[in-house]
Coordinates of C-alpha atoms (C1' of nucleotides) in Angstrom, one line a residue:
Chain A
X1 CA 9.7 17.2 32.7
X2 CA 12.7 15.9 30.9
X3 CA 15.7 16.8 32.6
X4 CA 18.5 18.0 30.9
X5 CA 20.9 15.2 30.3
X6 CA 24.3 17.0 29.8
X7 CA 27.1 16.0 32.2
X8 CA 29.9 18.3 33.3
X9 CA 28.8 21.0 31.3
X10 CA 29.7 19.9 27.3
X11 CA 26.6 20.0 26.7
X12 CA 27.5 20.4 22.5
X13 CA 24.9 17.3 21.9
X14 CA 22.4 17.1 24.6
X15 CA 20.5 14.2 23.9
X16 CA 17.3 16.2 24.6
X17 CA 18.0 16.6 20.8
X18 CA 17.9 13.1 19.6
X19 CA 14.1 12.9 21.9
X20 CA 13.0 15.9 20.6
X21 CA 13.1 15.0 16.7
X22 CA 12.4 11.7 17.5
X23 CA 9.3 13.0 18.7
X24 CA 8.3 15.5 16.2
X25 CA 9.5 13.5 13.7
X26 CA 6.6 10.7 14.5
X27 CA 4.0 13.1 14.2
X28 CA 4.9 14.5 11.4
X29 CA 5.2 11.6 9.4
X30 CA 1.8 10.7 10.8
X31 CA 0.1 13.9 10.0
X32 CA 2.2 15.9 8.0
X33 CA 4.3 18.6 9.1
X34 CA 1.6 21.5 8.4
X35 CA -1.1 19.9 10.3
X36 CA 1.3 19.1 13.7
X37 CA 1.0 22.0 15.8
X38 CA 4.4 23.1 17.7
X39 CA 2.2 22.4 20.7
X40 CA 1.5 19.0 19.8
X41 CA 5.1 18.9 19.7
X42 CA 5.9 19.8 22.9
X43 CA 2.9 17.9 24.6
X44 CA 5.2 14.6 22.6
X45 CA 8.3 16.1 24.4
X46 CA 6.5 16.0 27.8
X47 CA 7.0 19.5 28.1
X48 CA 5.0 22.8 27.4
X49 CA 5.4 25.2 24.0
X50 CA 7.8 28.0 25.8
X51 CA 10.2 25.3 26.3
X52 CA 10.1 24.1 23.1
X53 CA 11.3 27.6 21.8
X54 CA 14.1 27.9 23.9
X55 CA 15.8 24.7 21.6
X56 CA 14.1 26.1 18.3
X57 CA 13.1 29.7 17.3
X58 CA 10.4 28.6 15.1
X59 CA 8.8 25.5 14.0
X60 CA 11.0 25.5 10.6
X61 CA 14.3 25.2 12.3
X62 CA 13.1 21.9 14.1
X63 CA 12.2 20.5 10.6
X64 CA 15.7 21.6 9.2
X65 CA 17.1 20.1 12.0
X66 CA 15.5 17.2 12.1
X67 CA 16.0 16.7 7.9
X68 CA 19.8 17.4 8.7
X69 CA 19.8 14.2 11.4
X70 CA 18.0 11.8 8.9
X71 CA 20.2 12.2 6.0
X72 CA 23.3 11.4 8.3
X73 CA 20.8 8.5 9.7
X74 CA 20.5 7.0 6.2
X75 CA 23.6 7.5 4.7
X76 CA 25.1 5.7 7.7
X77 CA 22.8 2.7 7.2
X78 CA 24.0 2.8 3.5
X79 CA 27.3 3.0 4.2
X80 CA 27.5 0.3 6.5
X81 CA 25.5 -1.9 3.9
X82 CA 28.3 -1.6 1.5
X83 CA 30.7 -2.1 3.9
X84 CA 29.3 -5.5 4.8
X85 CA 30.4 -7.1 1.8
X86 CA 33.0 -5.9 -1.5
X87 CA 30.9 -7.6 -3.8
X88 CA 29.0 -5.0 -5.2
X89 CA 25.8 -7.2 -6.1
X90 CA 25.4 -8.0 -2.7
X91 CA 26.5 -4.3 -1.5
X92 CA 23.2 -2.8 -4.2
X93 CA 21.4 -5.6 -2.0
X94 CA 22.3 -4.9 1.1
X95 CA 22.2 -1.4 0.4
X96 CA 18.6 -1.7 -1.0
X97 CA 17.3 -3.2 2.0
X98 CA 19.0 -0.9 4.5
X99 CA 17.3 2.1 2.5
X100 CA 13.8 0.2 2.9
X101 CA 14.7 -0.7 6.5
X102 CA 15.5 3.2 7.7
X103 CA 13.0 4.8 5.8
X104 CA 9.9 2.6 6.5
X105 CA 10.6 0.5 9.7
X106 CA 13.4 2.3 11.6
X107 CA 13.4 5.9 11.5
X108 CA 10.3 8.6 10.9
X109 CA 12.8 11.6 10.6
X110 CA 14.2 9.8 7.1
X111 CA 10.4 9.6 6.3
X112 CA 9.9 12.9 7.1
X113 CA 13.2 13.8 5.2
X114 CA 11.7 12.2 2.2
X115 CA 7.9 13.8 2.4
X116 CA 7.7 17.1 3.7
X117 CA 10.7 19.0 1.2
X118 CA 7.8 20.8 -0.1
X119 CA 7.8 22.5 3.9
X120 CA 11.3 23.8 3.4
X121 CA 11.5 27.5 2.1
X122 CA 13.8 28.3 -0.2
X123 CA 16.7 29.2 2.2
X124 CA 16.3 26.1 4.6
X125 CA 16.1 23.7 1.3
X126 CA 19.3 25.3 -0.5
X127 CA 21.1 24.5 2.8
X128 CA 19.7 20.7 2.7
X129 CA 20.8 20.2 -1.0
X130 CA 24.7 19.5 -0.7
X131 CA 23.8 16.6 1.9
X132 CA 20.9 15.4 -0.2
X133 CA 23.4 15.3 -3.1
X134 CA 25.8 13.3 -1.1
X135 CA 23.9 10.8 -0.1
X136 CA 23.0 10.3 -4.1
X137 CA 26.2 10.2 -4.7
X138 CA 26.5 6.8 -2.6
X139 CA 24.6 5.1 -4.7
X140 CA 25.6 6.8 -7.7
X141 CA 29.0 5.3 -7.0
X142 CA 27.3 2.4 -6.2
X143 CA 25.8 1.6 -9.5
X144 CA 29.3 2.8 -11.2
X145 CA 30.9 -0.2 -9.6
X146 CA 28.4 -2.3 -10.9
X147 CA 28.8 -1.2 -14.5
X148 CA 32.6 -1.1 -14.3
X149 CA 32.6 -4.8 -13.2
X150 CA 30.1 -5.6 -16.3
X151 CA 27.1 -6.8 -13.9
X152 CA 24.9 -3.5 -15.3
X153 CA 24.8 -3.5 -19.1
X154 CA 26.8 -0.1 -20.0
X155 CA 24.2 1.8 -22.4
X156 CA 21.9 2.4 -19.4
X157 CA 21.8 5.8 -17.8
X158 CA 23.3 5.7 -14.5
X159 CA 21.5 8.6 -13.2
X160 CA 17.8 7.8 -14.7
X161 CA 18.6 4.2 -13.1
X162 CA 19.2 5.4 -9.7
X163 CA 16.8 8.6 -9.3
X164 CA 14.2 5.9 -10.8
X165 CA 15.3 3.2 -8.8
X166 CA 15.5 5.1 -5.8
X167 CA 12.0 6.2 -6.2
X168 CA 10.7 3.2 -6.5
X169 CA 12.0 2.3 -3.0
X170 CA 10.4 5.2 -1.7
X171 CA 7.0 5.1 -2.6
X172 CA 7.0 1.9 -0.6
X173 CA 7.1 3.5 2.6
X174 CA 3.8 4.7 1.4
X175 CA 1.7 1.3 1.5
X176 CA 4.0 -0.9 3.7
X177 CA 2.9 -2.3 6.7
X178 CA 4.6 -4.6 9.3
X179 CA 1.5 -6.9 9.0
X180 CA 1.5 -7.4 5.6
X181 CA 1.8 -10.2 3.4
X182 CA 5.9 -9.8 3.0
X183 CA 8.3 -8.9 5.0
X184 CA 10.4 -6.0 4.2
X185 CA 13.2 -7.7 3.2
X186 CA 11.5 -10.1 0.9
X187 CA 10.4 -6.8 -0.5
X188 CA 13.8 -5.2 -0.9
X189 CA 15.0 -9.0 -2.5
X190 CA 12.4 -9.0 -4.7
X191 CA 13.5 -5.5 -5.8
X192 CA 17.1 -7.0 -6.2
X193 CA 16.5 -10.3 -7.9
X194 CA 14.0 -8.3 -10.2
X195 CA 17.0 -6.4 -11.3
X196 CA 19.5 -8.7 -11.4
X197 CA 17.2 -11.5 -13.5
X198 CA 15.4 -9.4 -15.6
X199 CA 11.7 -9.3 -15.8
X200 CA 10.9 -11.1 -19.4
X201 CA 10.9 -15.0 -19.8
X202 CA 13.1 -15.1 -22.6
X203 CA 16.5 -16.8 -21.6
X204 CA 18.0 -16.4 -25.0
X205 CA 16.8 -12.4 -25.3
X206 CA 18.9 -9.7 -27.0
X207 CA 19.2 -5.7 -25.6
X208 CA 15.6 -5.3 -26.7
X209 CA 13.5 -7.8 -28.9
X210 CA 10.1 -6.6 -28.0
X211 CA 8.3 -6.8 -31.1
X212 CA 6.8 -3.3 -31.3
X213 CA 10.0 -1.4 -30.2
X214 CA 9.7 1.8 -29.2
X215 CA 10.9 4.7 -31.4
X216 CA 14.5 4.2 -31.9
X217 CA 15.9 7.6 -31.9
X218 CA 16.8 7.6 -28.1
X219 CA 20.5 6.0 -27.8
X220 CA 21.5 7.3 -24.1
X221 CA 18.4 5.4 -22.5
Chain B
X1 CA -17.0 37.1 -11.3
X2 CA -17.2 33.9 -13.7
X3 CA -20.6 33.4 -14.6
X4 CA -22.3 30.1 -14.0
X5 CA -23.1 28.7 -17.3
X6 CA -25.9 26.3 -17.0
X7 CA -28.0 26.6 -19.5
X8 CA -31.7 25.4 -19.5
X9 CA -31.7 24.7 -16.0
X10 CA -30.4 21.8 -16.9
X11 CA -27.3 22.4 -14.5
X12 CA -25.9 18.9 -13.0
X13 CA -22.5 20.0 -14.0
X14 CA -21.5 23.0 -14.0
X15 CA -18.8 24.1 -16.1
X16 CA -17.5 25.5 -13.0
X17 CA -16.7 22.4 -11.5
X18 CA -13.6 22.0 -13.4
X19 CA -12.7 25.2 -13.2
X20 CA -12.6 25.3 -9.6
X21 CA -11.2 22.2 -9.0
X22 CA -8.2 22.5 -11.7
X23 CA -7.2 26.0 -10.1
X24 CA -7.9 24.5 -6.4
X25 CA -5.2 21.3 -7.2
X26 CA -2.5 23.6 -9.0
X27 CA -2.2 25.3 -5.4
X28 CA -2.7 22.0 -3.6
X29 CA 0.0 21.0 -5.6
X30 CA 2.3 24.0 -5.5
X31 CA 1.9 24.5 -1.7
X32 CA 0.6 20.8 -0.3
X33 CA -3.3 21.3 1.0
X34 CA -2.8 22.2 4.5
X35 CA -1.0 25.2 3.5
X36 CA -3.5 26.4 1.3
X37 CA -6.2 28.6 2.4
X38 CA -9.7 28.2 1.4
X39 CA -9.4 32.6 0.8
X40 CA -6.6 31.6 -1.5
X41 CA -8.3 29.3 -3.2
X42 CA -11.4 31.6 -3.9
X43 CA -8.6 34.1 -4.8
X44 CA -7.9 31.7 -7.7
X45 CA -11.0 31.1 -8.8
X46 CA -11.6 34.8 -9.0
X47 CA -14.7 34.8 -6.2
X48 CA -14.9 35.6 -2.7
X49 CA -15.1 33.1 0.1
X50 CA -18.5 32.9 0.8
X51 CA -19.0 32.2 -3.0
X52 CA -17.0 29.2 -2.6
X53 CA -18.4 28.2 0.2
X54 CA -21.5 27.9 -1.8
X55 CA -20.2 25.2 -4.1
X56 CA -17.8 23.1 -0.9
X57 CA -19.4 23.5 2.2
X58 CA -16.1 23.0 4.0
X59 CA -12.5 22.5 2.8
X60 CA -12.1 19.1 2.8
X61 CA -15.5 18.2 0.2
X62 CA -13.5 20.1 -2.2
X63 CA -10.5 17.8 -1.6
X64 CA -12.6 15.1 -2.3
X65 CA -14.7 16.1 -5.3
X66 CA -11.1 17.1 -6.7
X67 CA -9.7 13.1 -5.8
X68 CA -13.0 12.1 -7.6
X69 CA -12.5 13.6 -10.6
X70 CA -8.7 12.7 -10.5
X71 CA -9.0 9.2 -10.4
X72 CA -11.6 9.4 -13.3
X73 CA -9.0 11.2 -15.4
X74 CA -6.4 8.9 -14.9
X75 CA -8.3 5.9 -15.2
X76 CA -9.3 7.9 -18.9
X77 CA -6.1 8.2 -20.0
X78 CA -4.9 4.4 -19.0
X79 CA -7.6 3.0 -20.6
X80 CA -7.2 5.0 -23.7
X81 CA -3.8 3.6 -23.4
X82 CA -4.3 0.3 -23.3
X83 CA -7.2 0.6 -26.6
X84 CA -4.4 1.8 -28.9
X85 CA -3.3 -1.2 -29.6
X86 CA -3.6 -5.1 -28.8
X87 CA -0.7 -6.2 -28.5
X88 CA 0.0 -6.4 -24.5
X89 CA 3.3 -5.1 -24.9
X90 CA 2.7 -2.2 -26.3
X91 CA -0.3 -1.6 -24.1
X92 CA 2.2 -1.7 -20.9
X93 CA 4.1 0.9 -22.7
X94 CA 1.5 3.2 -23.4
X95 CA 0.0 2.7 -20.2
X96 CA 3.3 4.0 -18.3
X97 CA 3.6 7.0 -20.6
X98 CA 0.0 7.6 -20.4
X99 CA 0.0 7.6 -16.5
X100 CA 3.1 9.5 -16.0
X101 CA 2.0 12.2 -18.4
X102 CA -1.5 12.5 -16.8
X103 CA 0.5 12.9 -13.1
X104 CA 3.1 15.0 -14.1
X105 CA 2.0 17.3 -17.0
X106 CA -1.8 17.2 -17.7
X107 CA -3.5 17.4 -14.1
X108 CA -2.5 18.5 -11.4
X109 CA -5.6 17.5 -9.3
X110 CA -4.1 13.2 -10.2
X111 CA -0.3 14.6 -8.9
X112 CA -3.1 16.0 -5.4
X113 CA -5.0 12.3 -5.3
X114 CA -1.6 10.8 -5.0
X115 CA 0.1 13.3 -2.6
X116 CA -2.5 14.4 -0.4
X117 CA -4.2 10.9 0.6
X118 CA -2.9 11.7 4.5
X119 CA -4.9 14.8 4.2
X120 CA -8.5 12.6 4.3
X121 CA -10.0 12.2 7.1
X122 CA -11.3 8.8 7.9
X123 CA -14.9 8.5 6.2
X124 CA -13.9 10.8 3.1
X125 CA -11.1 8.1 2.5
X126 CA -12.8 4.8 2.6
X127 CA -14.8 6.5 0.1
X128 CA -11.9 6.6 -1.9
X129 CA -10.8 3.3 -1.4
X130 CA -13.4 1.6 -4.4
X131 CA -12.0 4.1 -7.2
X132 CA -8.5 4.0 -6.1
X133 CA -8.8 0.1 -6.2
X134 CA -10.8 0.0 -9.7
X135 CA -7.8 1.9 -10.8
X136 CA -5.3 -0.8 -9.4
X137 CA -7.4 -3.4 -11.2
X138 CA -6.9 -1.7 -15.0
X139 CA -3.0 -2.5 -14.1
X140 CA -3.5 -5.8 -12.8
X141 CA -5.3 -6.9 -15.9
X142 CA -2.7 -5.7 -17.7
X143 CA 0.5 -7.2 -16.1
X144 CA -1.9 -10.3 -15.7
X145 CA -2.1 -10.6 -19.5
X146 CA 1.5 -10.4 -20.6
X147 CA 2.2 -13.1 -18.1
X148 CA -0.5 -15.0 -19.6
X149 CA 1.0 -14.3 -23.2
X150 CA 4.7 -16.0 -21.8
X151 CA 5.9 -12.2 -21.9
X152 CA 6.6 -12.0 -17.8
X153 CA 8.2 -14.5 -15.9
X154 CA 5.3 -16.2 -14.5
X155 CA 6.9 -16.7 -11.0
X156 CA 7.1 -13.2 -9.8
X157 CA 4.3 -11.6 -7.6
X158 CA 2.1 -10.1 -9.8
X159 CA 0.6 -7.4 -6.9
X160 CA 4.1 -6.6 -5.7
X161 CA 5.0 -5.6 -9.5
X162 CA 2.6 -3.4 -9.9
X163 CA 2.3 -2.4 -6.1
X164 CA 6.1 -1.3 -7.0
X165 CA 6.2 -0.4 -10.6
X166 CA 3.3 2.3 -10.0
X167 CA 5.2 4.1 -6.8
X168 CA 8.1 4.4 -9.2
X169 CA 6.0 6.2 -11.6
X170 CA 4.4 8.1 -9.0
X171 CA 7.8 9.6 -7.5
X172 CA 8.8 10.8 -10.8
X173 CA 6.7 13.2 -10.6
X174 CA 8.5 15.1 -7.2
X175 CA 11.7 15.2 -9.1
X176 CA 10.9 15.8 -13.1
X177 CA 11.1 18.9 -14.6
X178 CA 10.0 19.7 -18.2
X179 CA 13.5 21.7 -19.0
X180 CA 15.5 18.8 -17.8
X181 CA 17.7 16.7 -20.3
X182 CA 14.6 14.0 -21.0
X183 CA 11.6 14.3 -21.7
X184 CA 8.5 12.8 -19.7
X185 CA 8.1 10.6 -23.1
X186 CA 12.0 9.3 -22.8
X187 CA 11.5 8.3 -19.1
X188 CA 8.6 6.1 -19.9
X189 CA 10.0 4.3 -22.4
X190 CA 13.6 4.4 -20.5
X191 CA 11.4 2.5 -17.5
X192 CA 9.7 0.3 -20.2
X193 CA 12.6 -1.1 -22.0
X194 CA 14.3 -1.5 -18.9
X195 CA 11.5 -3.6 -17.9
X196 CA 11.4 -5.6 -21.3
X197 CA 14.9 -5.9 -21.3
X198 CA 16.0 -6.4 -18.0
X199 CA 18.9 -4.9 -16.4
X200 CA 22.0 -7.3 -16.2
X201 CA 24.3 -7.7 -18.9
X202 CA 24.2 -11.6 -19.1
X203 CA 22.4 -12.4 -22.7
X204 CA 22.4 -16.0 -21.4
X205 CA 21.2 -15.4 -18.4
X206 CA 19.2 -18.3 -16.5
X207 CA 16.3 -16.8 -13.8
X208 CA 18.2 -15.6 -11.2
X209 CA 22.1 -16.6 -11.7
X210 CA 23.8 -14.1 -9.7
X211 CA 26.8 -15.5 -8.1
X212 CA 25.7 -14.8 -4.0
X213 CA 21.7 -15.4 -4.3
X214 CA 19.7 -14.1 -1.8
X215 CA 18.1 -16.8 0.8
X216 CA 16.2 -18.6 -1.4
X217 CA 13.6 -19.7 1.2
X218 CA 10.8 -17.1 -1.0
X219 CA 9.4 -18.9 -3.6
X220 CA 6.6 -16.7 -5.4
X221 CA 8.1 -13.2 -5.3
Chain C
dG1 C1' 16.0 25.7 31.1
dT2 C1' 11.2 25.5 32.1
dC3 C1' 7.2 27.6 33.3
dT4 C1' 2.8 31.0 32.9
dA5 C1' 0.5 34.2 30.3
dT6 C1' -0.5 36.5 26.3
dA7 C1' 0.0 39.2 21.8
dC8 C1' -1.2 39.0 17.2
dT9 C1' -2.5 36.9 13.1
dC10 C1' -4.8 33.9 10.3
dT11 C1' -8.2 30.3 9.5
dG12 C1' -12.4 27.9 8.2
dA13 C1' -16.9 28.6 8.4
dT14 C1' -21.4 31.2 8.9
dA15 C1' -25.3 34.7 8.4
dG16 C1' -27.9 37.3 5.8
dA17 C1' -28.4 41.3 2.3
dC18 C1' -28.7 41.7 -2.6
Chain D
dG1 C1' -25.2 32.6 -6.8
dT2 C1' -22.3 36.1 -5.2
dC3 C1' -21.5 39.5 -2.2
dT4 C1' -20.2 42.0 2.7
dA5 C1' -19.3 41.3 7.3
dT6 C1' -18.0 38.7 11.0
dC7 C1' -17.4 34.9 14.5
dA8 C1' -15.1 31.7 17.3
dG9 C1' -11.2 29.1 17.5
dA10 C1' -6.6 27.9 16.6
dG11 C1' -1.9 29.0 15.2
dT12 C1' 3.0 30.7 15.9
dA13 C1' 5.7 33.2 18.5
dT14 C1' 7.0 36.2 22.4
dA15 C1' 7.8 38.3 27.1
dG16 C1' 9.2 37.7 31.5
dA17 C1' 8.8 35.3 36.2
dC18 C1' 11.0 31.5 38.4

DNA sequence: GTCTATACTCTGATAGAC
DNA sequence: GTCTATCAGAGTATAGAC
């Protein structure tokens, strides 16, 4: 029963769109995108499964769609982390938190973005891999300031740290709920300060004292 | 057409059992659970549908015989992990490579226990919930005995480490691929020495000296 | 743009012969 | 234990009136 929203006919971004994903987006992150019918869908859109099909063919194009919206969604919330502050510790924090906050509290499309790649085909997912990259690239440069300026030692490797890092935010959205124990931010600080103050209780530490070191042969680690 | 190969009558665990379940996880894997037909499935196991159906009455009591046996393999291999040595640092090592390998290379039914938890229904999971937690506990004793050793900082939350430190693991294995530039082996100990050695490239470091700390109102994360 | 009605396929599960 | 045969329901997508 939604009426269309588009005034004096530029209708290029009805926000029937943002509704729609919105939407699907919810229950898909709460049941998965295989188990949501298109006409559970369109029951969440207040309207009925021929409608639905006028906006998207088939129920792939409403997931590409909606993956394309959530990557703008979080790189935006990124973006404006950094720009909160030029001091690039407190940009990785900021930035850590706002990845935390889109992905588990404010947004089930970036969720969905996240957890149901395995649903793109292999057209639909080439198409989503130049934005996925960009994003990465964020917080690849990112993680290059912080080396540069000599906060990061400089034999880590940048891309293990962040693919791993990045990971480790996202399994969060996994177990976190708003009742919990911690807030979300505490979580995304205790992230930060964990990387910024190391883990082991040894003030006066070298690169790696650990008495049974691992094989040396790696050098790039 | 496989044969059952009890012998004696003294059939409480079929040989099939594995067989079923490891070909039944490398599709759930491959092509997420809801996807994957119960026909296909058969398909795989060479036998019709109605054999199958023999074994799992319905689809979802071979999802969670398959979770069964998953957490039993993991908890294997982190245990064997941990009795390699007794030195607690070398245990944690062991333990990350020894979980990551399991999840990413040896069993694809673990990668399906990890992935597929949305995919049981309410009673099947709470059934779940004991393993899944005994396998929680093997970590906690682990982290819990490093901090005792003076190893870990002993003011960091012990549950939000490993809470955290086990998704990172986990999302490795959505990204890793065995022809990529490191092997599983090199991320492990990339993640451990990273955790022995911490990240920031202060050797004088005191516990959390970065110049714009975060509100320092948390006091046990 | 939204509705009604439906085509066509596939799915999980069952029944019963062998 | 495995097979053949099949059911009842659900799924996506379509056609065409309004």
């Amino acid at each position: 029963m939604k009426k269309h929203t588009s005034k004096k006919g530029e209708a290029k971004e009805p926000a029937d769109r943002l509704f729609i994903l919105d939407r699907a987006s919810k229950l898909f992150r709460e049941q998965g995108f295989e188990r949501t019918t298109v006409k559970q869908v369109a029951e969440a859109c207040e309207m009925l499964p021929g409608s639905l099909h006028y906006r998207y063919n088939t129920k792939e194009a409403l997931l590409v769609d909606l993956m394309k919206l959530a990557i703008e969604q979080i790189s935006q919330a990124v973006l404006e982390a950094c720009a909160s502050s030029i001091d690039p510790t407190e940009q990785l924090r900021a930035s850590i938190n706002a990845h935390l906050r889109v992905l588990v509290t404010d947004s089930d499309m970036v969720y969905v973005l996240l957890f149901e790649w395995r649903s793109l085909k292999g057209d639909a997912r080439k198409k989503m891999l130049a934005p996925r990259d960009q994003y990465e690239q964020l917080w690849a440069g990112l993680i290059s300031n912080l080396v540069e300026q000599g906060v990061i030692r400089d034999d880590l490797n940048e891309d293990l740290l962040r693919i791993i890092g990045l990971g480790a935010l996202n399994w969060i959205s996994t177990w976190y709920k708003e009742d919990g124990t911690h807030t979300l931010e505490e979580i995304g600080d205790f992230i930060w300060s964990f990387l910024m103050a190391g883990l082991v209780n040894s003030p006066t530490q070298e690169k790696a004292p650990a008495k049974k070191k691992a094989p040396a042969k790696k050098k790039n680690l």
